[in-house]
Coordinates of C-alpha atoms in Angstrom, one line a residue:
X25 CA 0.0 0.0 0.0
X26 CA 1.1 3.3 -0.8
X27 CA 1.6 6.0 1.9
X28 CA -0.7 8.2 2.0
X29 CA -0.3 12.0 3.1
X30 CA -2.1 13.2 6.0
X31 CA -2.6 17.0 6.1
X32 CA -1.5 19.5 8.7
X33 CA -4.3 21.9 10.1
X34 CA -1.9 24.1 12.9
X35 CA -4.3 26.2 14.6
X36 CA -2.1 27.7 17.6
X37 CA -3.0 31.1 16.3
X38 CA -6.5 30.6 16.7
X39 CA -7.4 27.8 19.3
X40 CA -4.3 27.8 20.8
X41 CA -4.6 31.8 21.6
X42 CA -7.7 30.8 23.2
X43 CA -5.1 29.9 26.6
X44 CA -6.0 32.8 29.2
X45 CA -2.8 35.0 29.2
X46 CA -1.6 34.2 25.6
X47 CA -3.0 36.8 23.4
X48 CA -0.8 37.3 20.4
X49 CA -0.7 40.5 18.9
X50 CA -0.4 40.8 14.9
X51 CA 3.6 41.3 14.6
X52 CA 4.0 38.0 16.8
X53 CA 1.0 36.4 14.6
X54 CA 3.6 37.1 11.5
X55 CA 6.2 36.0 12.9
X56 CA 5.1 32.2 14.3
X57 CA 2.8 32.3 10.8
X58 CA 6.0 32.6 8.6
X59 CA 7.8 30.2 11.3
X60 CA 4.7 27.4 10.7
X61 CA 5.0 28.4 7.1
X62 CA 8.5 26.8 7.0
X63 CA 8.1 23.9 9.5
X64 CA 5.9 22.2 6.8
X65 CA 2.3 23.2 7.9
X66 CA 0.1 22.7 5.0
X67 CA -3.0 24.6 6.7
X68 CA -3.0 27.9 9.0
X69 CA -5.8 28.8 11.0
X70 CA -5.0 32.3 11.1
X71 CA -8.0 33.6 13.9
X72 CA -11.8 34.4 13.9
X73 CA -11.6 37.5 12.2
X74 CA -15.3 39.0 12.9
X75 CA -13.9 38.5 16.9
X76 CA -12.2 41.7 17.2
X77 CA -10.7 44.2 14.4
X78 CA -7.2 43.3 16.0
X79 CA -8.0 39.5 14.9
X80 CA -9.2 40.6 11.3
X81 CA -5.7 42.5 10.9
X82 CA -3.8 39.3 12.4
X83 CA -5.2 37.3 9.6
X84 CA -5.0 40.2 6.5
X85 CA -1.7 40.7 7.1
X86 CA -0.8 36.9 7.1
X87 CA -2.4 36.8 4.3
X88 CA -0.1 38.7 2.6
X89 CA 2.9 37.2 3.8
X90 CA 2.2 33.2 3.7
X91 CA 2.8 32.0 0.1
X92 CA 2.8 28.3 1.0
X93 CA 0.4 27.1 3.2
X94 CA -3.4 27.6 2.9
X95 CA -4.6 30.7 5.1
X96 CA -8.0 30.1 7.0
X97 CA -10.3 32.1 8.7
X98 CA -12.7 30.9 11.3
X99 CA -16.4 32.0 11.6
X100 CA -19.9 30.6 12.7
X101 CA -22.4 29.9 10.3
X102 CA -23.7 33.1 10.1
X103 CA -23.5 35.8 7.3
X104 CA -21.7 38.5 8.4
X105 CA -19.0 36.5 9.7
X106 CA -18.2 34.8 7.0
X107 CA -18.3 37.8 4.7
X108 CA -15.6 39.6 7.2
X109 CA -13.6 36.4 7.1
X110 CA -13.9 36.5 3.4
X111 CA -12.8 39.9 3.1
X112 CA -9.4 39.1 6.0
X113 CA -8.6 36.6 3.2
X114 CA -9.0 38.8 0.6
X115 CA -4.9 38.1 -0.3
X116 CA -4.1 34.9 0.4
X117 CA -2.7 33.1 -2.3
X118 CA -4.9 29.7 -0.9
X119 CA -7.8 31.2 1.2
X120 CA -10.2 28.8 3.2
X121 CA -13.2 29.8 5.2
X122 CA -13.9 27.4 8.1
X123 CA -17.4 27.6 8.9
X124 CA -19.5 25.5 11.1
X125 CA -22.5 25.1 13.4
X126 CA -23.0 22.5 16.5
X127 CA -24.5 18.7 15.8
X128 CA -24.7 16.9 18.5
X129 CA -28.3 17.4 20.7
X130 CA -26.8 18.7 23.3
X131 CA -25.5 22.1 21.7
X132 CA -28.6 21.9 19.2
X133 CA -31.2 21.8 22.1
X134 CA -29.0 24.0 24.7
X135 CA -26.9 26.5 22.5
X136 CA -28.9 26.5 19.2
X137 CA -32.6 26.3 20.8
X138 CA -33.0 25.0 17.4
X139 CA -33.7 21.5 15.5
X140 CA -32.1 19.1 13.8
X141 CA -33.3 20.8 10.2
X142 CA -32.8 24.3 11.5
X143 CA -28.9 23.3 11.8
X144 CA -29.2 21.4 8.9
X145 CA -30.7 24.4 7.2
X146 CA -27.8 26.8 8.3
X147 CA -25.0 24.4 7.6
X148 CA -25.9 24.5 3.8
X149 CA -26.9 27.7 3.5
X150 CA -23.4 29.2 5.2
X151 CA -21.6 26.6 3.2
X152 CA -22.7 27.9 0.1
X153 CA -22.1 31.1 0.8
X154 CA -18.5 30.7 2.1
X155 CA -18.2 28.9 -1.6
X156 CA -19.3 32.0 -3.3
X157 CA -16.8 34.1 -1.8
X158 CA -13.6 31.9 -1.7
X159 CA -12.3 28.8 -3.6
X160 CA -12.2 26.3 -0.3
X161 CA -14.5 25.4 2.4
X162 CA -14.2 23.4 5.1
X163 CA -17.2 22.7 7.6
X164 CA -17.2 21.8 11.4
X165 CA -20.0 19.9 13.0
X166 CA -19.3 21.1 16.5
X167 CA -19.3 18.3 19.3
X168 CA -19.4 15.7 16.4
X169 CA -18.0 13.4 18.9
X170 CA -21.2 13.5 20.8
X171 CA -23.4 14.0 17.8
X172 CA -25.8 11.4 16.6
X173 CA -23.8 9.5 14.1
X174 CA -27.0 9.2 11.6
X175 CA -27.9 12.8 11.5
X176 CA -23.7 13.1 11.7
X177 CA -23.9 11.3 8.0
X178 CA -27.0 13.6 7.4
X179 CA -25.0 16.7 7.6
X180 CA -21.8 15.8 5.9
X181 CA -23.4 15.0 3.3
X182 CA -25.5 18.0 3.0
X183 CA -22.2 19.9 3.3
X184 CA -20.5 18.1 1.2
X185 CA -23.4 18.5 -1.8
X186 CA -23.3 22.7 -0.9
X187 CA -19.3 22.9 -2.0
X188 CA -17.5 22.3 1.7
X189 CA -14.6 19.7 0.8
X190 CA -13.2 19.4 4.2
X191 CA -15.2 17.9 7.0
X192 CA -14.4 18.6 10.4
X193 CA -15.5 16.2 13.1
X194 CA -14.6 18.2 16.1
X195 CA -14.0 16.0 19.6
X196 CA -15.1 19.3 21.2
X197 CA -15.1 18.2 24.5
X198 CA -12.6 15.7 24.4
X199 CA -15.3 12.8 25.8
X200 CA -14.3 10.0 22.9
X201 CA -12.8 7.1 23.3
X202 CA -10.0 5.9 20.6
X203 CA -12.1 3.2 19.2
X204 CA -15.4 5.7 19.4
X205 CA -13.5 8.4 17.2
X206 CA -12.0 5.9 14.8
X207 CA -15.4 4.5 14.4
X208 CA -17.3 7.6 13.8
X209 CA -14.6 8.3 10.6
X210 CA -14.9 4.8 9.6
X211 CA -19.1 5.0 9.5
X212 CA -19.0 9.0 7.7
X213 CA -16.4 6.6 4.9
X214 CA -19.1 3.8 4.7
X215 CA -22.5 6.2 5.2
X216 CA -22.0 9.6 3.1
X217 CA -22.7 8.9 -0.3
X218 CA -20.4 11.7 -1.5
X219 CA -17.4 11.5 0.6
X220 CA -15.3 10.5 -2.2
X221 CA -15.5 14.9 -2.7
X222 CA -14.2 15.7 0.6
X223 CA -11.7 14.9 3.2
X224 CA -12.4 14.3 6.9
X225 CA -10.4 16.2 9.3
X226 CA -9.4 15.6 12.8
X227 CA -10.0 18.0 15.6
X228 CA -9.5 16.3 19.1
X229 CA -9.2 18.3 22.7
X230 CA -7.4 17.1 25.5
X231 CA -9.6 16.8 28.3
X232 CA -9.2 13.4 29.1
X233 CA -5.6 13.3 27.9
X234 CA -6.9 11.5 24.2
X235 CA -6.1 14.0 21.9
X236 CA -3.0 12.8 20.5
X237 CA -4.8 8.8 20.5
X238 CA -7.8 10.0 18.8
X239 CA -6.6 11.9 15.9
X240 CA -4.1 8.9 15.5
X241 CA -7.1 6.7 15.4
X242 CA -9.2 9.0 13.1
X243 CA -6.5 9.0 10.7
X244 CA -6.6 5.3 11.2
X245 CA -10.4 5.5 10.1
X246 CA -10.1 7.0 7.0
X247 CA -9.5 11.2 7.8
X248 CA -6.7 12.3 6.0
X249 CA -6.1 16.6 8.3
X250 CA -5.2 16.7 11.3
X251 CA -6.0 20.4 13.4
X252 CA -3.3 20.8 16.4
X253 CA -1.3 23.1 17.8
X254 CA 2.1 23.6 19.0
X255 CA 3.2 22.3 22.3
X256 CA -0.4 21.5 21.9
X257 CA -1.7 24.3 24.0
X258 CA -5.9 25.4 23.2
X259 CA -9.3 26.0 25.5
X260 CA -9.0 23.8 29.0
X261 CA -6.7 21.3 28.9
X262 CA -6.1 22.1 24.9
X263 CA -5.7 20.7 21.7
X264 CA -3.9 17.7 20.0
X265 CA -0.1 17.9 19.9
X266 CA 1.2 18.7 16.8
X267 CA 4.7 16.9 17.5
X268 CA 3.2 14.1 18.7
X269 CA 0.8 13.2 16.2
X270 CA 3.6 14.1 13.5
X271 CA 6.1 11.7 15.7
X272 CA 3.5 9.2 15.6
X273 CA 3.1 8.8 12.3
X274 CA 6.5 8.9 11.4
X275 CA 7.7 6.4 13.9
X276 CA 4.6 4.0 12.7
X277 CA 5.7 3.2 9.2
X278 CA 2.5 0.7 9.7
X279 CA 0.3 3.1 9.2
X280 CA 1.3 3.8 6.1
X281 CA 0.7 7.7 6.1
X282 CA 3.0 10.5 6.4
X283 CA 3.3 14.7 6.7
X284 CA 5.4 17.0 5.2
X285 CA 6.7 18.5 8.3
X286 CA 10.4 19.0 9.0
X287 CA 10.9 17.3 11.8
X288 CA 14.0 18.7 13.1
X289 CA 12.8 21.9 13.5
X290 CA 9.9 20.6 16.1
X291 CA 12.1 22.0 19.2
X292 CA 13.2 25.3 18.1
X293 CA 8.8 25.7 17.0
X294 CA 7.8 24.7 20.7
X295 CA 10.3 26.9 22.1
X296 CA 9.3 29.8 19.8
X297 CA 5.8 29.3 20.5
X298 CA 6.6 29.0 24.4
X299 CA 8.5 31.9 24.6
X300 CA 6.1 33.9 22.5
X301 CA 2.9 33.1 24.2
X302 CA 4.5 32.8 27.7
X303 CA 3.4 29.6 28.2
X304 CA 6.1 27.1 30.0
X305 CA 6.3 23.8 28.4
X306 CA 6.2 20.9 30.7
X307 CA 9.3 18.7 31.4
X308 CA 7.9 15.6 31.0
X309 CA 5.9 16.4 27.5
X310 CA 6.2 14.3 25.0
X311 CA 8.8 14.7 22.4
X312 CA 9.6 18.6 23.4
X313 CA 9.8 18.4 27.1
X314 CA 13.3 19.1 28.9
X315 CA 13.2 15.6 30.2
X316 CA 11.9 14.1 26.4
X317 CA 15.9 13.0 26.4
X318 CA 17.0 12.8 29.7
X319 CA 18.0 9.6 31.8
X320 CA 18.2 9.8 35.5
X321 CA 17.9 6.0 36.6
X322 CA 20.7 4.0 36.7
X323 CA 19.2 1.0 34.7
X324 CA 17.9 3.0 32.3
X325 CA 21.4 5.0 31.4
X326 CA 23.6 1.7 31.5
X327 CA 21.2 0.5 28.8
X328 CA 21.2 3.9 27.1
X329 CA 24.7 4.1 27.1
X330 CA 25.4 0.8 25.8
X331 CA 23.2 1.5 22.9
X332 CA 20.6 4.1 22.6
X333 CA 17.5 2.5 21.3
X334 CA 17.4 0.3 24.4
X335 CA 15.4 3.6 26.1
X336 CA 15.0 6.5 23.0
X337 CA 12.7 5.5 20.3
X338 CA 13.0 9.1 18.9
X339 CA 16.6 10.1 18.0
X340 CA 17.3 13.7 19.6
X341 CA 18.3 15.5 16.2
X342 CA 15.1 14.1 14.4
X343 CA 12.9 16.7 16.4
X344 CA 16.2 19.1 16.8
X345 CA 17.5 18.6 20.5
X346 CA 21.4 18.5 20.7
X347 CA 21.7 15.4 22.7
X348 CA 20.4 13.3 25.4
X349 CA 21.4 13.5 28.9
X350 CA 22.5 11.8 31.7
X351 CA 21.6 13.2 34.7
X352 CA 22.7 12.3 37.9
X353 CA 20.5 11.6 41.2
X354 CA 20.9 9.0 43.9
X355 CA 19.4 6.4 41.5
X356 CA 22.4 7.0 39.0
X357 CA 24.8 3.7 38.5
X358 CA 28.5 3.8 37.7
X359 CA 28.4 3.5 34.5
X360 CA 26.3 6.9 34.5
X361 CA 28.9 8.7 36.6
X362 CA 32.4 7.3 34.6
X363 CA 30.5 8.8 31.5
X364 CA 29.9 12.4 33.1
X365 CA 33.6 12.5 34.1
X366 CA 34.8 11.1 30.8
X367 CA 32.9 14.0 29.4
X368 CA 34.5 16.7 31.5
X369 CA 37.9 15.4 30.6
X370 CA 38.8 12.8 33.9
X371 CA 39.4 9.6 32.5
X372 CA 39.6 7.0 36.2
X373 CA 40.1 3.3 36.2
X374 CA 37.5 0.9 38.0
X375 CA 38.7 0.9 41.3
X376 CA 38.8 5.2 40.9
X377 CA 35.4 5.1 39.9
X378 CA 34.1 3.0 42.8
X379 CA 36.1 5.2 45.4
X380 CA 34.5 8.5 43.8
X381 CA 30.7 6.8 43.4
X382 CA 31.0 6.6 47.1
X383 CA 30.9 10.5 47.6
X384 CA 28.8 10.8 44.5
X385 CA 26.2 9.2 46.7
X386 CA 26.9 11.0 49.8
X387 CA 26.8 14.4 47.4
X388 CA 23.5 12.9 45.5
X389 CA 21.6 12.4 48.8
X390 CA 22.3 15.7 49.5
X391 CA 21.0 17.5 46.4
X392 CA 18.2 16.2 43.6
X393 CA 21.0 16.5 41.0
X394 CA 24.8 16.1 40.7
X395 CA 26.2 19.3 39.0
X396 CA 29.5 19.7 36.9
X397 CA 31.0 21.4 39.5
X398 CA 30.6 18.7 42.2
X399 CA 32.2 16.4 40.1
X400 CA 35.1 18.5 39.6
X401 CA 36.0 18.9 43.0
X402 CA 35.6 15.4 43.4
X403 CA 38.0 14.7 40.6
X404 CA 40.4 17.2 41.4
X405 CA 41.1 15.8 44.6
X406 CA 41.6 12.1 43.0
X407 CA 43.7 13.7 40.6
X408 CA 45.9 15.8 43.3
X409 CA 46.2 12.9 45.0
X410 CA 47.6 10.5 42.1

């Protein structure tokens, strides 16, 4: 089977602003667009440009910058949003409108105070009018993953049929299981007459710490986009990881899929985004975190130093990290603690090494972590003394 290329929707400008405290303004919007641009993103969600007139600049002046990826422009399904998003876009060399209206009961009864028909009623008609105005839609059925899956069908079909040819099947609240999600793709591929015209697009929140698991398995299920952000930041516990999902599929040959991101420049895009939006990236997150390629346990960094792959699946210049790291704690072997000194310049014999391990423990019980400079002045005095 021949891979097959799974699209990249980053939507940290839009979703991913959503974080309380990381409002971007427009020169920093330029300057991570241009940055996404060149990691390999096929798809920018540039902001919800009827929000504010400081979002509908964000996204005109992308617009004029981005020559690669497709720019989008968020809006409900209503009419003057889309015609302000259509007029943001106004020169992007790809435009796409992303309109969309909720389809599971719950928002229809408790947002919408509407019906079934009503949303199916304004999902065609602000379809059609997106298509009138630009060359690409692409429709979300808010809280798909709690939606119905018959009137789900229903709707993408309608959709579909009014000119949208990418469908967005939102796990707004993050409530699906893997196996739920990946079934919901696989029944729109089996149930929508004209799905053949569009592609299905991931769009999983974090909530119960799926995100990353479901878009994996909706990709599984037949969608071919995947939305996500960097570091995967978004609303509540945010969106799906874009490094992880990109990690995933490259480290799964199996799947036979595959992204046009540049890998290597993963790091230096979380770092960006981190330091731009003033949002700390955990130590222990996947693929980016400070800790992605460190070793602390003893076990683990003989193993890793007698070959690598024995505790890093992901090499660290594949996502851009210099190296891995041995760190050194109580738990830290000998093996650990010869390497460190080896890389400072000491070279000891066995018997040295078991001598000095003894006030490396007595050092390491004393602090969470061994420094450079504590093992100096423990090998300066073996070396005075020699």
């Amino acid at each position: 089977m021949a891979n097959e290329k799974v699209y990249i929707f980053d939507t940290t400008l839009r979703d991913g602003e959503q974080v309380p405290g990381c409002k971007l303004n427009t020169e920093e919007k330029i300057k991570l667009a241009l940055e996404l641009e060149d990691l390999g993103v096929d798809i920018i969600e540039a902001g919800f440009p009827v929000s504010s007139p400081g979002d509908f600049r964000s996204v005109d002046e992308i617009s004029k910058v981005i020559t690669k990826s497709t720019v989008v422009g968020l809006t409900r399904a209503v009419q003057n949003d889309i015609e302000v998003a259509a007029q943001a876009l106004k020169h992007a060399v790809m435009p796409r409108i992303h309109t969309g209206i909720g389809s599971s009961d719950n928002h229809i009864k408790y947002k919408f105070n509407a019906t079934r028909e009503q949303i199916l009623e304004r999902a065609v008609a602000a379809v059609k009018l997106a298509r009138n105005l630009v060359p690409e839609v692409e429709f979300y059925a808010e809280d798909a993953g709690r939606a119905d899956l018959e009137f789900l069908a229903q709707l993408v079909e309608a959709t579909i049929a009014a000119g949208a040819t990418i469908l967005n099947i939102p796990d707004t609240t993050g409530s699906c299981l893997p196996h739920e999600y990946q079934g919901k793709m696989e029944y729109l591929m089996t149930h929508v007459s004209n799905i053949d015209k569009a592609i299905l697009s991931c769009h999983c929140h974090n909530d119960l710490g799926l995100a990353t698991a479901n878009s994996i398995a909706g990709a599984i299920g037949g969608a071919r986009q995947i939305e996500c952000t960097i570091n995967g930041i978004g609303e509540r516990a945010g969106n799906t990881s874009l490094e992880e999902v990109v990690m995933v599929i490259k480290k799964h040959p199996s799947l036979n899929l595959y992204t046009n991101i540049d890998t290597t420049k993963l790091l230096p895009m979380s770092r960006l985004v981190s330091d731009t939006m003033r949002m700390m990236v955990q130590p222990n997150k996947a693929v980016v975190g400070d800790n992605a390629f460190s070793h602390s346990s003893g076990i683990h960094q003989d193993g890793f130093l007698k070959e690598a792959t024995t505790y890093e699946i992901i090499a660290p210049h594949e996502v851009g990290a210099d190296a891995s790291h041995i760190v050194l704690t109580a738990r830290s072997g000998r093996s650990a603690l010869a390497y460190r000194f080896k890389n400072l310049g000491y070279e000891f014999d066995r018997n040295q090494v078991d001598d000095l391990y003894q006030q490396f423990l007595a050092v390491a019980d004393a602090k969470k972590e061994v420094e450079d400079s504590d093992l100096r002045e423990m090998a300066d005095k073996v070396v005075a003394n020699v």
